[in-house]
Amino acid sequence: MIYLDYSANTPADPRVAEAFLRASLDYPGNPNSRHPAGQAAAKALADARAHIAALLRILPEELIFTSGATEANNLALLGSTAARRHVGRHIISTALEHPSVSATLSYLQEVGYEIDLLPILPSGCIDLNALSSLLRKDTCLVSLSAVDSELGTLQPLAEAAALIRHFPDCHFHVDATQAMGKVPVDFSVADSVSFAPHKFYGLVGSGVLYKKKGIPLYPQLHGGESDSPYRSGTPALAEIRALETALELALAEEAARYDLVAAHNVYLRAALKGKAKVTVNSPTTAVPHILNLSIAGLRGAAVQAALALSDICISVKSACSTDALPSRAVFAVSRSRKNALASFRLSLSHLTTREELDALLGALAPLLH
Ligand code: PLP
């Protein structure tokens, strides 16, 4: 099998799986329990929290452990708007967001919030002039992804933050799920940042919401029994220890992994150049891990099915989107519904080999005539 869907999920690094197993076996106690087993688990949790915070250059108390990026995004959007009802009901975001953001925004719209989506420039970046003119006194939230999951566009977060800073009551949330482990993420520009380690060779079932100290947020899961006032539930110590290992490895190996992926991206773009039916939807400024393409006359789902016959795994939009609808992200950059319906996503890894790329190109060849 040739796996080219690393933006949906990555295989766990054996060192991560080992950390998970070790913590599962070594700490039978609940970190909230007062007995020695509980206290040993609580100490391991505090150590992991401190180490993860140091890796991210944030404070330990700014970390909220969640079940994944979906929960982290829901908590950020619902929790920040609930805490800022006095500010207003105006929200700014983009058409590039993952469903865990866009569907939460649709819910907020249903309950009375006004949502403005920023125009996307042909470069794939948000229009900062539009952000500047859309920001208002009653804007309670701006939510942007650091890297979007379909095209891989990198957004100018520091520039956006400089504009948002003029509105101190506005919460700035960044979904960094597709950025972490791929490119450096500066947490200091945002009020909250979400990510999940299963995108960088960690495990599914854990995630993080960073919330800047002093920024108001209403919890969405109630019940206590946690190490955080913002998220109830027994802390998932083994998942958190696995996350710690995945993050440490991803940051230590980030540059080397990036270079390998960038070389794969250059190879594929060169091989597809001049093929009349192919449109490359990912801008050249996108992260190299994501290459979004369209083949004229074919739906993305048809390309996915054709490649599956050769045991090649790619995705149509992100794993959590409905394939029958045209990609909002591709439409935002190309303004073409046909192109958006035809789009599909290759996502690459440092584990990808040149032989796998050649097999992909071979399987695509009959579709390009
Ligand atoms: N945000 C982005 C940009 C994503 O790509 C994803 C997953 O594909 C998510 C959020 C949701 O992550 P999770 O699967 O951990 O809930």
mmCIF file of C-alpha atoms and ligand atoms in Angstrom:
data_model
loop_
_atom_site.group_PDB
_atom_site.id
_atom_site.type_symbol
_atom_site.label_atom_id
_atom_site.label_comp_id
_atom_site.label_asym_id
_atom_site.label_seq_id
_atom_site.Cartn_x
_atom_site.Cartn_y
_atom_site.Cartn_z
ATOM 1 C CA MET A 1 0.000 0.000 0.000
ATOM 2 C CA ILE A 2 1.161 3.531 -0.767
ATOM 3 C CA TYR A 3 -0.019 5.995 1.827
ATOM 4 C CA LEU A 4 -0.204 9.630 0.718
ATOM 5 C CA ASP A 5 -2.741 10.937 3.225
ATOM 6 C CA TYR A 6 -0.448 12.080 6.032
ATOM 7 C CA SER A 7 -2.496 15.239 6.631
ATOM 8 C CA ALA A 8 -5.435 13.074 7.694
ATOM 9 C CA ASN A 9 -3.373 10.911 10.034
ATOM 10 C CA THR A 10 0.228 9.855 10.469
ATOM 11 C CA PRO A 11 1.452 6.455 11.617
ATOM 12 C CA ALA A 12 2.605 6.516 15.228
ATOM 13 C CA ASP A 13 6.372 6.710 15.653
ATOM 14 C CA PRO A 14 7.435 3.547 17.524
ATOM 15 C CA ARG A 15 9.083 5.774 20.168
ATOM 16 C CA VAL A 16 5.695 7.409 20.753
ATOM 17 C CA ALA A 17 3.906 4.079 21.010
ATOM 18 C CA GLU A 18 6.572 2.975 23.498
ATOM 19 C CA ALA A 19 6.046 6.091 25.636
ATOM 20 C CA PHE A 20 2.287 5.392 25.633
ATOM 21 C CA LEU A 21 2.762 1.763 26.639
ATOM 22 C CA ARG A 22 5.286 2.608 29.358
ATOM 23 C CA ALA A 23 3.035 5.262 30.916
ATOM 24 C CA SER A 24 -0.018 2.988 30.684
ATOM 25 C CA LEU A 25 1.822 0.257 32.592
ATOM 26 C CA ASP A 26 3.770 2.440 35.032
ATOM 27 C CA TYR A 27 0.916 4.665 36.250
ATOM 28 C CA PRO A 28 -2.217 2.761 37.218
ATOM 29 C CA GLY A 29 -3.449 5.624 39.427
ATOM 30 C CA ASN A 30 -5.785 8.471 38.621
ATOM 31 C CA PRO A 31 -3.779 11.711 38.922
ATOM 32 C CA ASN A 32 -6.654 13.148 40.992
ATOM 33 C CA SER A 33 -6.403 10.436 43.664
ATOM 34 C CA ARG A 34 -4.701 11.238 46.939
ATOM 35 C CA HIS A 35 -3.056 7.832 47.437
ATOM 36 C CA PRO A 36 0.560 7.072 46.394
ATOM 37 C CA ALA A 37 -0.413 5.622 42.950
ATOM 38 C CA GLY A 38 -2.464 8.739 42.240
ATOM 39 C CA GLN A 39 0.292 11.044 43.417
ATOM 40 C CA ALA A 40 2.860 9.247 41.231
ATOM 41 C CA ALA A 41 0.555 9.767 38.243
ATOM 42 C CA ALA A 42 0.036 13.417 39.223
ATOM 43 C CA LYS A 43 3.800 13.959 39.365
ATOM 44 C CA ALA A 44 4.267 12.310 35.930
ATOM 45 C CA LEU A 45 1.495 14.522 34.559
ATOM 46 C CA ALA A 46 3.029 17.686 36.034
ATOM 47 C CA ASP A 47 6.422 16.741 34.582
ATOM 48 C CA ALA A 48 4.914 16.114 31.119
ATOM 49 C CA ARG A 49 2.977 19.392 31.308
ATOM 50 C CA ALA A 50 6.131 21.331 32.222
ATOM 51 C CA HIS A 51 8.138 19.676 29.449
ATOM 52 C CA ILE A 52 5.465 20.247 26.765
ATOM 53 C CA ALA A 53 5.143 23.878 27.853
ATOM 54 C CA ALA A 54 8.915 24.347 27.637
ATOM 55 C CA LEU A 55 8.948 22.823 24.139
ATOM 56 C CA LEU A 56 6.196 25.232 23.055
ATOM 57 C CA ARG A 57 7.733 28.194 24.954
ATOM 58 C CA ILE A 58 4.545 28.756 26.934
ATOM 59 C CA LEU A 59 3.583 28.476 30.617
ATOM 60 C CA PRO A 60 2.505 25.068 31.982
ATOM 61 C CA GLU A 61 -0.841 26.489 33.158
ATOM 62 C CA GLU A 62 -1.556 27.703 29.616
ATOM 63 C CA LEU A 63 -1.971 24.086 28.412
ATOM 64 C CA ILE A 64 -5.386 22.440 28.231
ATOM 65 C CA PHE A 65 -5.277 18.770 27.244
ATOM 66 C CA THR A 66 -8.190 17.631 25.069
ATOM 67 C CA SER A 67 -9.266 14.585 23.076
ATOM 68 C CA GLY A 68 -8.083 16.098 19.792
ATOM 69 C CA ALA A 69 -8.019 19.254 17.721
ATOM 70 C CA THR A 70 -11.777 19.097 17.103
ATOM 71 C CA GLU A 71 -12.455 19.398 20.817
ATOM 72 C CA ALA A 72 -9.742 22.059 21.177
ATOM 73 C CA ASN A 73 -11.291 24.148 18.378
ATOM 74 C CA ASN A 74 -14.802 23.740 19.805
ATOM 75 C CA LEU A 75 -13.580 24.782 23.238
ATOM 76 C CA ALA A 76 -11.730 27.795 21.837
ATOM 77 C CA LEU A 77 -14.647 29.044 19.728
ATOM 78 C CA LEU A 78 -17.525 28.261 22.077
ATOM 79 C CA GLY A 79 -15.594 29.075 25.241
ATOM 80 C CA SER A 80 -14.194 32.394 24.055
ATOM 81 C CA THR A 81 -17.467 33.663 22.600
ATOM 82 C CA ALA A 82 -19.340 32.662 25.770
ATOM 83 C CA ALA A 83 -16.787 34.558 27.848
ATOM 84 C CA ARG A 84 -17.088 37.651 25.641
ATOM 85 C CA ARG A 85 -20.839 38.058 25.339
ATOM 86 C CA HIS A 86 -20.472 41.621 26.595
ATOM 87 C CA VAL A 87 -18.185 42.446 23.629
ATOM 88 C CA GLY A 88 -20.608 41.502 20.870
ATOM 89 C CA ARG A 89 -21.626 38.822 18.422
ATOM 90 C CA HIS A 90 -19.424 39.458 15.410
ATOM 91 C CA ILE A 91 -16.884 36.817 14.292
ATOM 92 C CA ILE A 92 -14.297 36.842 11.486
ATOM 93 C CA SER A 93 -12.886 33.677 9.921
ATOM 94 C CA THR A 94 -12.192 32.186 6.472
ATOM 95 C CA ALA A 95 -13.486 29.611 4.006
ATOM 96 C CA LEU A 96 -10.242 27.682 4.517
ATOM 97 C CA GLU A 97 -11.106 26.375 7.974
ATOM 98 C CA HIS A 98 -11.437 22.733 8.932
ATOM 99 C CA PRO A 99 -15.023 21.553 9.672
ATOM 100 C CA SER A 100 -14.248 21.548 13.416
ATOM 101 C CA VAL A 101 -14.060 25.336 13.057
ATOM 102 C CA SER A 102 -16.487 25.988 10.192
ATOM 103 C CA ALA A 103 -19.269 23.796 11.609
ATOM 104 C CA THR A 104 -18.854 25.377 15.039
ATOM 105 C CA LEU A 105 -19.140 28.780 13.376
ATOM 106 C CA SER A 106 -22.322 27.630 11.606
ATOM 107 C CA TYR A 107 -23.724 26.669 14.999
ATOM 108 C CA LEU A 108 -22.780 30.069 16.415
ATOM 109 C CA GLN A 109 -24.473 31.702 13.427
ATOM 110 C CA GLU A 110 -27.643 29.726 14.163
ATOM 111 C CA VAL A 111 -27.683 31.055 17.720
ATOM 112 C CA GLY A 112 -27.337 34.657 16.619
ATOM 113 C CA TYR A 113 -23.712 35.419 15.800
ATOM 114 C CA GLU A 114 -22.781 37.297 12.631
ATOM 115 C CA ILE A 115 -19.939 35.636 10.697
ATOM 116 C CA ASP A 116 -17.761 37.374 8.112
ATOM 117 C CA LEU A 117 -15.433 35.221 5.987
ATOM 118 C CA LEU A 118 -12.273 36.961 4.799
ATOM 119 C CA PRO A 119 -11.566 37.005 1.066
ATOM 120 C CA ILE A 120 -8.656 34.764 0.051
ATOM 121 C CA LEU A 121 -6.048 36.208 -2.323
ATOM 122 C CA PRO A 122 -4.789 34.141 -5.313
ATOM 123 C CA SER A 123 -1.682 33.481 -3.182
ATOM 124 C CA GLY A 124 -3.947 31.568 -0.784
ATOM 125 C CA CYS A 125 -3.393 34.146 1.972
ATOM 126 C CA ILE A 126 -6.132 36.031 3.720
ATOM 127 C CA ASP A 127 -6.683 39.610 2.605
ATOM 128 C CA LEU A 128 -5.231 41.638 5.483
ATOM 129 C CA ASN A 129 -6.827 44.858 4.198
ATOM 130 C CA ALA A 130 -10.210 43.157 4.420
ATOM 131 C CA LEU A 131 -9.406 42.003 7.966
ATOM 132 C CA SER A 132 -8.532 45.545 8.898
ATOM 133 C CA SER A 133 -11.814 46.914 7.548
ATOM 134 C CA LEU A 134 -13.987 44.087 8.923
ATOM 135 C CA LEU A 135 -12.736 44.336 12.518
ATOM 136 C CA ARG A 136 -15.272 46.181 14.689
ATOM 137 C CA LYS A 137 -15.802 47.073 18.320
ATOM 138 C CA ASP A 138 -18.254 44.156 18.637
ATOM 139 C CA THR A 139 -15.897 41.592 17.011
ATOM 140 C CA CYS A 140 -15.498 39.012 19.760
ATOM 141 C CA LEU A 141 -13.481 36.406 17.838
ATOM 142 C CA VAL A 142 -11.145 35.998 14.875
ATOM 143 C CA SER A 143 -10.362 32.378 13.998
ATOM 144 C CA LEU A 144 -7.689 31.497 11.434
ATOM 145 C CA SER A 145 -5.771 28.364 10.570
ATOM 146 C CA ALA A 146 -1.972 28.618 10.549
ATOM 147 C CA VAL A 147 -1.927 26.176 7.621
ATOM 148 C CA ASP A 148 -5.154 25.049 6.006
ATOM 149 C CA SER A 149 -5.828 21.354 5.639
ATOM 150 C CA GLU A 150 -6.775 21.274 1.957
ATOM 151 C CA LEU A 151 -4.301 23.555 0.196
ATOM 152 C CA GLY A 152 -1.560 23.923 2.793
ATOM 153 C CA THR A 153 -1.569 27.717 2.635
ATOM 154 C CA LEU A 154 0.424 29.453 5.330
ATOM 155 C CA GLN A 155 -1.342 32.457 6.787
ATOM 156 C CA PRO A 156 0.321 35.711 7.899
ATOM 157 C CA LEU A 157 -0.571 35.288 11.570
ATOM 158 C CA ALA A 158 1.778 37.913 12.995
ATOM 159 C CA GLU A 159 0.402 40.548 10.596
ATOM 160 C CA ALA A 160 -3.175 39.520 11.423
ATOM 161 C CA ALA A 161 -2.377 39.660 15.147
ATOM 162 C CA ALA A 162 -0.997 43.187 14.778
ATOM 163 C CA LEU A 163 -4.376 44.299 13.362
ATOM 164 C CA ILE A 164 -6.438 42.382 15.912
ATOM 165 C CA ARG A 165 -4.381 43.867 18.766
ATOM 166 C CA HIS A 166 -6.130 47.221 18.144
ATOM 167 C CA PHE A 167 -9.277 45.471 19.453
ATOM 168 C CA PRO A 168 -8.203 44.215 22.888
ATOM 169 C CA ASP A 169 -11.601 42.610 23.610
ATOM 170 C CA CYS A 170 -11.368 40.384 20.517
ATOM 171 C CA HIS A 171 -10.142 36.791 21.004
ATOM 172 C CA PHE A 172 -7.673 35.574 18.361
ATOM 173 C CA HIS A 173 -7.754 31.786 17.867
ATOM 174 C CA VAL A 174 -5.301 29.906 15.650
ATOM 175 C CA ASP A 175 -5.887 26.344 14.468
ATOM 176 C CA ALA A 176 -2.311 25.080 14.115
ATOM 177 C CA THR A 177 -3.241 21.426 13.548
ATOM 178 C CA GLN A 178 -1.715 21.236 10.066
ATOM 179 C CA ALA A 179 1.247 23.429 11.008
ATOM 180 C CA MET A 180 2.646 21.779 14.134
ATOM 181 C CA GLY A 181 5.646 19.623 13.414
ATOM 182 C CA LYS A 182 5.860 20.965 9.866
ATOM 183 C CA VAL A 183 6.744 24.628 10.336
ATOM 184 C CA PRO A 184 7.553 26.752 13.412
ATOM 185 C CA VAL A 185 4.442 28.112 15.152
ATOM 186 C CA ASP A 186 4.708 31.255 17.276
ATOM 187 C CA PHE A 187 2.148 30.790 20.037
ATOM 188 C CA SER A 188 2.739 34.270 21.418
ATOM 189 C CA VAL A 189 0.764 35.990 18.615
ATOM 190 C CA ALA A 190 -2.558 34.315 19.525
ATOM 191 C CA ASP A 191 -4.897 34.094 22.519
ATOM 192 C CA SER A 192 -5.422 30.398 21.859
ATOM 193 C CA VAL A 193 -3.851 27.745 19.613
ATOM 194 C CA SER A 194 -5.075 24.211 18.906
ATOM 195 C CA PHE A 195 -3.273 21.142 17.590
ATOM 196 C CA ALA A 196 -3.246 17.344 17.768
ATOM 197 C CA PRO A 197 -0.258 14.976 17.772
ATOM 198 C CA HIS A 198 -1.750 12.437 15.363
ATOM 199 C CA LYS A 199 -0.739 14.819 12.590
ATOM 200 C CA PHE A 200 2.943 14.477 13.558
ATOM 201 C CA TYR A 201 3.415 10.789 14.292
ATOM 202 C CA GLY A 202 1.677 10.848 17.661
ATOM 203 C CA LEU A 203 -1.558 9.140 18.651
ATOM 204 C CA VAL A 204 -5.175 9.828 17.771
ATOM 205 C CA GLY A 205 -7.287 10.705 20.804
ATOM 206 C CA SER A 206 -5.312 13.560 22.309
ATOM 207 C CA GLY A 207 -4.969 17.222 21.541
ATOM 208 C CA VAL A 208 -4.004 20.553 23.012
ATOM 209 C CA LEU A 209 -5.539 23.928 23.430
ATOM 210 C CA TYR A 210 -3.058 26.580 24.466
ATOM 211 C CA LYS A 211 -4.864 29.443 26.184
ATOM 212 C CA LYS A 212 -2.871 32.524 27.019
ATOM 213 C CA LYS A 213 -2.786 33.295 30.730
ATOM 214 C CA GLY A 214 -5.452 35.819 31.727
ATOM 215 C CA ILE A 215 -7.577 35.356 28.591
ATOM 216 C CA PRO A 216 -11.179 34.497 29.548
ATOM 217 C CA LEU A 217 -12.606 31.143 28.425
ATOM 218 C CA TYR A 218 -15.721 29.294 29.587
ATOM 219 C CA PRO A 219 -15.298 25.540 29.933
ATOM 220 C CA GLN A 220 -17.525 23.398 27.706
ATOM 221 C CA LEU A 221 -17.114 20.084 29.543
ATOM 222 C CA HIS A 222 -18.241 20.280 33.147
ATOM 223 C CA GLY A 223 -17.589 17.883 35.991
ATOM 224 C CA GLY A 224 -14.282 18.650 37.654
ATOM 225 C CA GLU A 225 -11.899 15.713 38.272
ATOM 226 C CA SER A 226 -9.280 17.322 36.063
ATOM 227 C CA ASP A 227 -5.953 19.095 36.277
ATOM 228 C CA SER A 228 -7.415 22.044 34.362
ATOM 229 C CA PRO A 229 -10.303 24.344 35.289
ATOM 230 C CA TYR A 230 -11.160 24.601 31.582
ATOM 231 C CA ARG A 231 -11.698 20.918 30.732
ATOM 232 C CA SER A 232 -13.153 18.261 33.000
ATOM 233 C CA GLY A 233 -12.379 14.561 32.897
ATOM 234 C CA THR A 234 -9.622 12.316 34.183
ATOM 235 C CA PRO A 235 -6.375 13.458 32.547
ATOM 236 C CA ALA A 236 -5.269 10.965 29.868
ATOM 237 C CA LEU A 237 -1.757 10.575 31.241
ATOM 238 C CA ALA A 238 -0.499 7.929 28.784
ATOM 239 C CA GLU A 239 -1.791 9.952 25.796
ATOM 240 C CA ILE A 240 -0.177 13.069 27.227
ATOM 241 C CA ARG A 241 3.177 11.291 27.705
ATOM 242 C CA ALA A 242 2.886 10.048 24.096
ATOM 243 C CA LEU A 243 2.091 13.599 22.950
ATOM 244 C CA GLU A 244 5.174 14.844 24.813
ATOM 245 C CA THR A 245 7.375 12.353 22.956
ATOM 246 C CA ALA A 246 5.795 13.070 19.556
ATOM 247 C CA LEU A 247 6.232 16.797 20.057
ATOM 248 C CA GLU A 248 9.826 16.508 21.231
ATOM 249 C CA LEU A 249 10.728 14.374 18.197
ATOM 250 C CA ALA A 250 8.791 16.554 15.748
ATOM 251 C CA LEU A 251 10.499 19.735 16.921
ATOM 252 C CA ALA A 252 13.962 18.156 17.050
ATOM 253 C CA GLU A 253 13.574 16.679 13.561
ATOM 254 C CA GLU A 254 11.414 19.456 12.046
ATOM 255 C CA ALA A 255 13.999 20.939 9.671
ATOM 256 C CA ALA A 256 15.294 17.565 8.433
ATOM 257 C CA ARG A 257 11.760 16.236 7.882
ATOM 258 C CA TYR A 258 10.787 19.474 6.088
ATOM 259 C CA ASP A 259 13.695 19.255 3.641
ATOM 260 C CA LEU A 260 12.792 15.692 2.640
ATOM 261 C CA VAL A 261 9.146 16.628 2.089
ATOM 262 C CA ALA A 262 10.095 19.783 0.160
ATOM 263 C CA ALA A 263 12.194 17.660 -2.230
ATOM 264 C CA HIS A 264 9.204 15.333 -2.798
ATOM 265 C CA ASN A 265 6.970 18.318 -3.533
ATOM 266 C CA VAL A 266 9.428 19.774 -6.056
ATOM 267 C CA TYR A 267 9.693 16.341 -7.749
ATOM 268 C CA LEU A 268 5.915 15.980 -8.101
ATOM 269 C CA ARG A 269 5.361 19.542 -9.296
ATOM 270 C CA ALA A 270 8.099 19.102 -11.930
ATOM 271 C CA ALA A 271 6.632 15.776 -13.099
ATOM 272 C CA LEU A 272 3.143 17.292 -13.456
ATOM 273 C CA LYS A 273 4.286 20.530 -15.116
ATOM 274 C CA GLY A 274 2.967 20.916 -18.659
ATOM 275 C CA LYS A 275 0.238 18.278 -18.216
ATOM 276 C CA ALA A 276 -2.662 20.140 -19.812
ATOM 277 C CA LYS A 277 -5.379 18.537 -17.698
ATOM 278 C CA VAL A 278 -3.694 19.176 -14.338
ATOM 279 C CA THR A 279 -4.281 22.252 -12.213
ATOM 280 C CA VAL A 280 -2.126 22.664 -9.130
ATOM 281 C CA ASN A 281 -4.408 24.301 -6.571
ATOM 282 C CA SER A 282 -1.879 24.627 -3.737
ATOM 283 C CA PRO A 283 -0.048 27.929 -4.111
ATOM 284 C CA THR A 284 3.745 27.691 -4.341
ATOM 285 C CA THR A 285 3.872 29.370 -0.932
ATOM 286 C CA ALA A 286 1.948 26.480 0.679
ATOM 287 C CA VAL A 287 3.730 24.040 2.971
ATOM 288 C CA PRO A 288 5.251 21.269 0.824
ATOM 289 C CA HIS A 289 3.431 18.570 2.805
ATOM 290 C CA ILE A 290 0.159 19.281 0.989
ATOM 291 C CA LEU A 291 -0.259 19.246 -2.775
ATOM 292 C CA ASN A 292 -3.819 19.877 -3.911
ATOM 293 C CA LEU A 293 -4.523 19.103 -7.561
ATOM 294 C CA SER A 294 -7.422 18.915 -10.017
ATOM 295 C CA ILE A 295 -7.647 16.853 -13.197
ATOM 296 C CA ALA A 296 -10.016 18.451 -15.716
ATOM 297 C CA GLY A 297 -13.119 16.379 -16.370
ATOM 298 C CA LEU A 298 -12.715 14.118 -13.334
ATOM 299 C CA ARG A 299 -14.196 14.516 -9.890
ATOM 300 C CA GLY A 300 -11.735 14.300 -7.025
ATOM 301 C CA ALA A 301 -13.641 11.271 -5.714
ATOM 302 C CA ALA A 302 -13.143 9.504 -9.074
ATOM 303 C CA VAL A 303 -9.385 10.094 -8.899
ATOM 304 C CA GLN A 304 -9.374 8.788 -5.332
ATOM 305 C CA ALA A 305 -11.255 5.648 -6.423
ATOM 306 C CA ALA A 306 -8.968 5.102 -9.445
ATOM 307 C CA LEU A 307 -5.837 5.366 -7.293
ATOM 308 C CA ALA A 308 -7.339 3.053 -4.678
ATOM 309 C CA LEU A 309 -7.355 0.328 -7.373
ATOM 310 C CA SER A 310 -3.553 0.633 -7.367
ATOM 311 C CA ASP A 311 -3.567 0.564 -3.542
ATOM 312 C CA ILE A 312 -2.706 4.259 -3.337
ATOM 313 C CA CYS A 313 -4.380 6.281 -0.575
ATOM 314 C CA ILE A 314 -5.105 9.946 -1.172
ATOM 315 C CA SER A 315 -7.900 12.172 0.032
ATOM 316 C CA VAL A 316 -10.614 14.342 -1.390
ATOM 317 C CA LYS A 317 -10.733 17.477 0.758
ATOM 318 C CA SER A 318 -9.929 16.798 4.390
ATOM 319 C CA ALA A 319 -10.888 13.501 5.985
ATOM 320 C CA CYS A 320 -13.761 15.101 7.898
ATOM 321 C CA SER A 321 -15.443 16.891 4.971
ATOM 322 C CA THR A 322 -18.269 15.731 2.738
ATOM 323 C CA ASP A 323 -16.851 14.732 -0.636
ATOM 324 C CA ALA A 324 -20.057 15.459 -2.572
ATOM 325 C CA LEU A 325 -19.709 19.208 -2.068
ATOM 326 C CA PRO A 326 -17.077 21.278 -3.874
ATOM 327 C CA SER A 327 -14.104 22.225 -1.723
ATOM 328 C CA ARG A 328 -14.693 25.653 -0.190
ATOM 329 C CA ALA A 329 -10.948 26.179 0.097
ATOM 330 C CA VAL A 330 -10.193 25.367 -3.556
ATOM 331 C CA PHE A 331 -13.151 27.490 -4.648
ATOM 332 C CA ALA A 332 -11.803 30.361 -2.534
ATOM 333 C CA VAL A 333 -8.492 30.405 -4.431
ATOM 334 C CA SER A 334 -9.637 29.351 -7.920
ATOM 335 C CA ARG A 335 -13.208 30.778 -8.003
ATOM 336 C CA SER A 336 -14.095 27.718 -10.114
ATOM 337 C CA ARG A 337 -16.759 25.275 -8.944
ATOM 338 C CA LYS A 338 -15.578 22.698 -11.497
ATOM 339 C CA ASN A 339 -12.046 22.935 -10.208
ATOM 340 C CA ALA A 340 -13.261 22.722 -6.627
ATOM 341 C CA LEU A 341 -15.265 19.558 -7.406
ATOM 342 C CA ALA A 342 -12.300 18.018 -9.229
ATOM 343 C CA SER A 343 -9.796 18.716 -6.457
ATOM 344 C CA PHE A 344 -7.979 16.070 -4.475
ATOM 345 C CA ARG A 345 -5.189 16.198 -1.933
ATOM 346 C CA LEU A 346 -1.859 14.420 -1.806
ATOM 347 C CA SER A 347 -0.166 14.762 1.555
ATOM 348 C CA LEU A 348 3.456 13.859 1.907
ATOM 349 C CA SER A 349 5.810 12.774 4.651
ATOM 350 C CA HIS A 350 9.517 12.419 5.278
ATOM 351 C CA LEU A 351 8.654 8.696 5.251
ATOM 352 C CA THR A 352 7.470 8.953 1.617
ATOM 353 C CA THR A 353 9.887 7.438 -0.897
ATOM 354 C CA ARG A 354 10.747 8.391 -4.478
ATOM 355 C CA GLU A 355 9.511 4.935 -5.561
ATOM 356 C CA GLU A 356 6.096 5.700 -4.058
ATOM 357 C CA LEU A 357 5.936 8.988 -5.948
ATOM 358 C CA ASP A 358 6.868 7.247 -9.191
ATOM 359 C CA ALA A 359 4.134 4.666 -8.597
ATOM 360 C CA LEU A 360 1.658 7.497 -8.015
ATOM 361 C CA LEU A 361 2.704 9.249 -11.231
ATOM 362 C CA GLY A 362 2.361 5.951 -13.087
ATOM 363 C CA ALA A 363 -1.151 5.431 -11.737
ATOM 364 C CA LEU A 364 -2.144 9.016 -12.592
ATOM 365 C CA ALA A 365 -0.797 8.816 -16.166
ATOM 366 C CA PRO A 366 -3.866 7.109 -17.748
ATOM 367 C CA LEU A 367 -6.108 9.778 -16.170
ATOM 368 C CA LEU A 368 -4.236 12.610 -17.854
ATOM 369 C CA HIS A 369 -4.991 11.816 -21.519
HETATM 370 N N1 PLP B 1 -7.979 21.324 12.300
HETATM 371 C C1 PLP B 1 -7.326 20.983 11.177
HETATM 372 C C2 PLP B 1 -6.687 22.060 10.356
HETATM 373 C C3 PLP B 1 -7.273 19.645 10.778
HETATM 374 O O1 PLP B 1 -6.626 19.324 9.647
HETATM 375 C C4 PLP B 1 -7.912 18.659 11.576
HETATM 376 C C5 PLP B 1 -7.896 17.234 11.164
HETATM 377 O O2 PLP B 1 -7.786 16.907 9.996
HETATM 378 C C6 PLP B 1 -8.575 19.064 12.738
HETATM 379 C C7 PLP B 1 -8.576 20.401 13.070
HETATM 380 C C8 PLP B 1 -9.277 18.065 13.617
HETATM 381 O O3 PLP B 1 -8.345 17.276 14.282
HETATM 382 P P1 PLP B 1 -8.768 15.988 15.141
HETATM 383 O O4 PLP B 1 -8.878 14.880 14.152
HETATM 384 O O5 PLP B 1 -7.606 15.799 16.079
HETATM 385 O O6 PLP B 1 -10.014 16.273 15.852
#
